Short mmCIF file of C-alpha atoms in Angstrom, two decimals:
data_model
loop_
_atom_site.label_atom_id
_atom_site.label_comp_id
_atom_site.label_asym_id
_atom_site.label_seq_id
_atom_site.Cartn_x
_atom_site.Cartn_y
_atom_site.Cartn_z
CA ILE A 1 -0.08 17.35 -9.77
CA GLY A 2 0.78 18.76 -6.40
CA THR A 3 4.05 20.09 -5.06
CA LYS A 4 7.52 19.14 -6.25
CA PHE A 5 7.86 17.10 -3.05
CA LYS A 6 4.76 15.04 -3.90
CA GLN A 7 5.90 14.66 -7.50
CA LYS A 8 9.24 13.32 -6.30
CA LYS A 9 7.51 10.87 -3.92
CA ARG A 10 5.37 9.56 -6.80
CA LEU A 11 8.42 9.17 -9.05
CA ASN A 12 10.28 7.31 -6.29
CA TRP A 13 7.28 5.02 -5.81
CA CYS A 14 7.14 4.27 -9.55
CA ASN A 15 10.85 3.50 -9.61
CA LYS A 16 10.44 1.19 -6.62
CA TYR A 17 7.69 -0.84 -8.33
CA VAL A 18 8.79 -0.63 -11.98
CA GLN A 19 10.17 -4.18 -11.77
CA TRP A 20 6.86 -5.64 -10.58
CA ILE A 21 5.26 -7.95 -13.11
CA GLU A 22 1.63 -9.00 -13.53
CA ARG A 23 2.03 -11.79 -10.96
CA ASP A 24 3.02 -9.20 -8.33
CA TRP A 25 0.11 -6.84 -9.07
CA ASN A 26 -2.28 -9.82 -8.99
CA LYS A 27 -1.57 -10.02 -5.26
CA VAL A 28 -2.92 -6.56 -4.46
CA ILE A 29 -6.38 -5.61 -3.23
CA PHE A 30 -7.01 -2.08 -4.53
CA SER A 31 -9.47 -0.08 -2.42
CA ASP A 32 -11.04 3.34 -2.11
CA GLU A 33 -14.14 5.09 -0.88
CA SER A 34 -16.49 7.39 -2.72
CA HIS A 35 -19.48 9.56 -1.93
CA PHE A 36 -22.43 9.79 -4.33
CA GLU A 37 -25.20 12.37 -4.31
CA LEU A 38 -28.39 10.58 -5.35
CA ILE A 39 -29.73 13.75 -6.91
CA ASN A 40 -26.95 16.23 -7.53
CA ARG A 41 -27.77 19.61 -6.02
CA LYS A 42 -24.26 21.00 -6.04
CA ASN A 43 -23.84 21.71 -9.74
CA ARG A 44 -26.02 23.60 -12.14
CA SER A 45 -27.15 21.66 -15.20
CA PHE A 46 -27.93 23.22 -18.53
CA VAL A 47 -30.09 21.51 -21.12
CA ARG A 48 -30.27 22.51 -24.76
CA ARG A 49 -33.78 21.91 -26.10
CA THR A 50 -36.28 23.19 -28.57
CA MET A 51 -39.44 25.02 -27.51
CA GLN A 52 -41.46 21.87 -28.27
CA GLU A 53 -39.28 19.81 -25.90
CA LYS A 54 -39.51 22.11 -22.87
CA ASP A 55 -41.95 19.91 -20.90
CA GLN A 56 -40.51 16.53 -21.95
CA PRO A 57 -39.18 14.34 -19.11
CA PHE A 58 -35.76 13.96 -20.71
CA CYS A 59 -35.27 17.73 -20.46
CA LEU A 60 -36.17 18.00 -16.78
CA GLN A 61 -33.88 17.53 -13.83
CA PRO A 62 -35.55 15.93 -10.82
CA ARG A 63 -35.58 17.92 -7.60
CA ILE A 64 -36.34 16.65 -4.14
CA GLN A 65 -36.60 18.83 -1.10
CA GLY A 66 -33.61 18.10 1.09
CA GLY A 67 -31.59 16.84 -1.88
CA GLY A 68 -32.64 13.22 -2.24
CA GLY A 69 -29.90 11.84 -0.03
CA SER A 70 -26.48 10.43 -0.63
CA VAL A 71 -24.61 7.20 -0.22
CA SER A 72 -21.00 6.58 0.78
CA VAL A 73 -19.28 3.33 -0.16
CA ARG A 74 -15.94 1.66 0.35
CA GLY A 75 -15.08 -0.83 -2.35
CA CYS A 76 -12.21 -2.95 -3.54
CA PHE A 77 -11.13 -5.27 -6.32
CA THR A 78 -8.32 -7.63 -7.21
CA ALA A 79 -7.15 -9.37 -10.36
CA HIS A 80 -9.62 -12.07 -9.27
CA GLY A 81 -12.60 -9.69 -9.58
CA THR A 82 -14.62 -7.21 -7.59
CA GLY A 83 -14.62 -7.43 -3.84
CA LEU A 84 -16.34 -5.94 -0.87
CA LEU A 85 -18.73 -3.02 -1.21
CA LEU A 86 -19.37 -1.55 2.23
CA PHE A 87 -21.83 1.27 2.88
CA TYR A 88 -21.34 3.86 5.59
CA GLU A 89 -22.66 7.20 6.79
CA GLY A 90 -20.79 10.34 7.73
CA ARG A 91 -17.08 10.95 7.63
CA LEU A 92 -14.55 8.28 8.48
CA ASN A 93 -12.00 8.63 11.24
CA ALA A 94 -9.55 5.86 12.12
CA ARG A 95 -11.93 4.08 14.50
CA SER A 96 -14.97 4.22 12.20
CA TYR A 97 -12.80 3.12 9.24
CA ILE A 98 -11.56 0.06 11.12
CA ASP A 99 -15.07 -0.64 12.44
CA LEU A 100 -16.27 -0.60 8.82
CA ILE A 101 -13.68 -3.00 7.40
CA SER A 102 -12.86 -5.19 10.41
CA GLU A 103 -15.84 -7.55 10.00
CA GLU A 104 -15.24 -8.38 6.35
CA LEU A 105 -11.70 -7.60 5.22
CA PRO A 106 -9.68 -10.29 7.06
CA SER A 107 -11.85 -13.15 5.78
CA TYR A 108 -12.01 -11.62 2.28
CA PHE A 109 -8.23 -11.27 2.25
CA ASP A 110 -7.81 -14.88 3.39
CA ASN A 111 -10.37 -16.19 0.86
CA ILE A 112 -8.66 -14.44 -2.05
CA PHE A 113 -5.04 -15.16 -1.18
CA GLY A 114 -5.16 -18.05 1.30
CA SER A 115 -1.67 -19.24 2.07
CA GLU A 116 -0.15 -16.40 0.03
CA LEU A 117 -1.04 -13.94 2.81
CA ILE A 118 2.57 -12.89 3.43
CA GLN A 119 3.05 -12.04 -0.26
CA ALA A 120 -0.23 -10.17 -0.81
CA TYR A 121 -1.00 -6.51 -0.09
CA PHE A 122 -3.91 -4.24 0.68
CA GLN A 123 -3.74 -0.85 -1.07
CA GLN A 124 -5.29 2.23 0.45
CA ASP A 125 -4.56 5.87 -0.20
CA ASN A 126 -3.07 8.34 2.25
CA ALA A 127 -6.31 9.57 3.82
CA PRO A 128 -5.77 10.47 7.49
CA CYS A 129 -8.03 7.63 8.68
CA HIS A 130 -5.91 5.13 6.72
CA LYS A 131 -2.56 6.41 7.97
CA ALA A 132 -3.53 6.82 11.63
CA LYS A 133 -1.55 4.76 14.16
CA PHE A 134 -4.77 3.03 15.20
CA SER A 135 -5.45 1.86 11.62
CA ILE A 136 -1.86 0.82 10.90
CA ALA A 137 -1.78 -1.20 14.13
CA TRP A 138 -5.02 -2.98 13.19
CA PHE A 139 -3.58 -4.06 9.82
CA ARG A 140 -0.39 -5.24 11.51
CA ASN A 141 -2.34 -7.17 14.19
CA ASN A 142 -4.44 -8.85 11.49
CA ASN A 143 -1.42 -9.79 9.35
CA ILE A 144 -2.60 -7.75 6.37
CA PRO A 145 0.42 -6.13 4.69
CA LEU A 146 -0.13 -2.67 3.24
CA LEU A 147 1.19 -1.52 -0.11
CA ASP A 148 2.79 1.87 0.38
CA TRP A 149 1.12 4.48 -1.80
CA PRO A 150 2.34 7.84 -3.11
CA PRO A 151 0.45 11.09 -2.45
CA THR A 152 -2.01 12.63 -4.91
CA SER A 153 -1.80 9.64 -7.24
CA GLN A 154 -5.19 9.22 -8.88
CA ASP A 155 -3.46 8.73 -12.23
CA ILE A 156 -1.88 5.43 -11.12
CA LYS A 157 -4.74 4.16 -8.98
CA PRO A 158 -6.73 1.59 -10.96
CA ILE A 159 -9.80 1.74 -8.71
CA GLU A 160 -10.37 5.37 -9.76
CA ASN A 161 -11.43 4.04 -13.17
CA ILE A 162 -14.05 1.80 -11.58
CA LEU A 163 -15.38 4.61 -9.40
CA LEU A 164 -15.54 6.85 -12.47
CA ILE A 165 -17.68 4.25 -14.26
CA VAL A 166 -19.96 3.88 -11.24
CA THR A 167 -20.28 7.66 -10.99
CA PHE A 168 -21.05 7.97 -14.68
CA LYS A 169 -23.70 5.25 -14.54
CA THR A 170 -25.37 6.77 -11.47
CA THR A 171 -25.57 10.23 -13.04
CA LYS A 172 -26.77 9.03 -16.44
#
């Protein structure tokens, strides 16, 4: 996935953390954001049905003028269980990202790891709002260490599996 440069960065990251054991990964808060269309208008859906089924509710796709809305969430989890689920509107820039997490994340981090704060990490991907100087400074000022993360790495990001399940359940 991606360029040779990104592939090399991912390989280097894997080599860096290959020695980590379960105890090390248990000290990571994995996080990500996702956007959900409440009624999907972007993709066409095809339904195979018999002539007798054509007016049955299970063969109809709901339509709402204006699309039915959407919801954007930022979530996280640890080895200790699921964590914060924060709702937001619009796109995130560095300031809106920090505004979103600043109320809840420090106390959540402290509640989960307590005195282990120095040894625990917060994982976020390489989205511009996460990597901005403003965001990095906020994490540093709040004593929340960040786990470095390779580019284009959905295959090694455990939270992607949770978001996939949530997406599947919401579209079912």
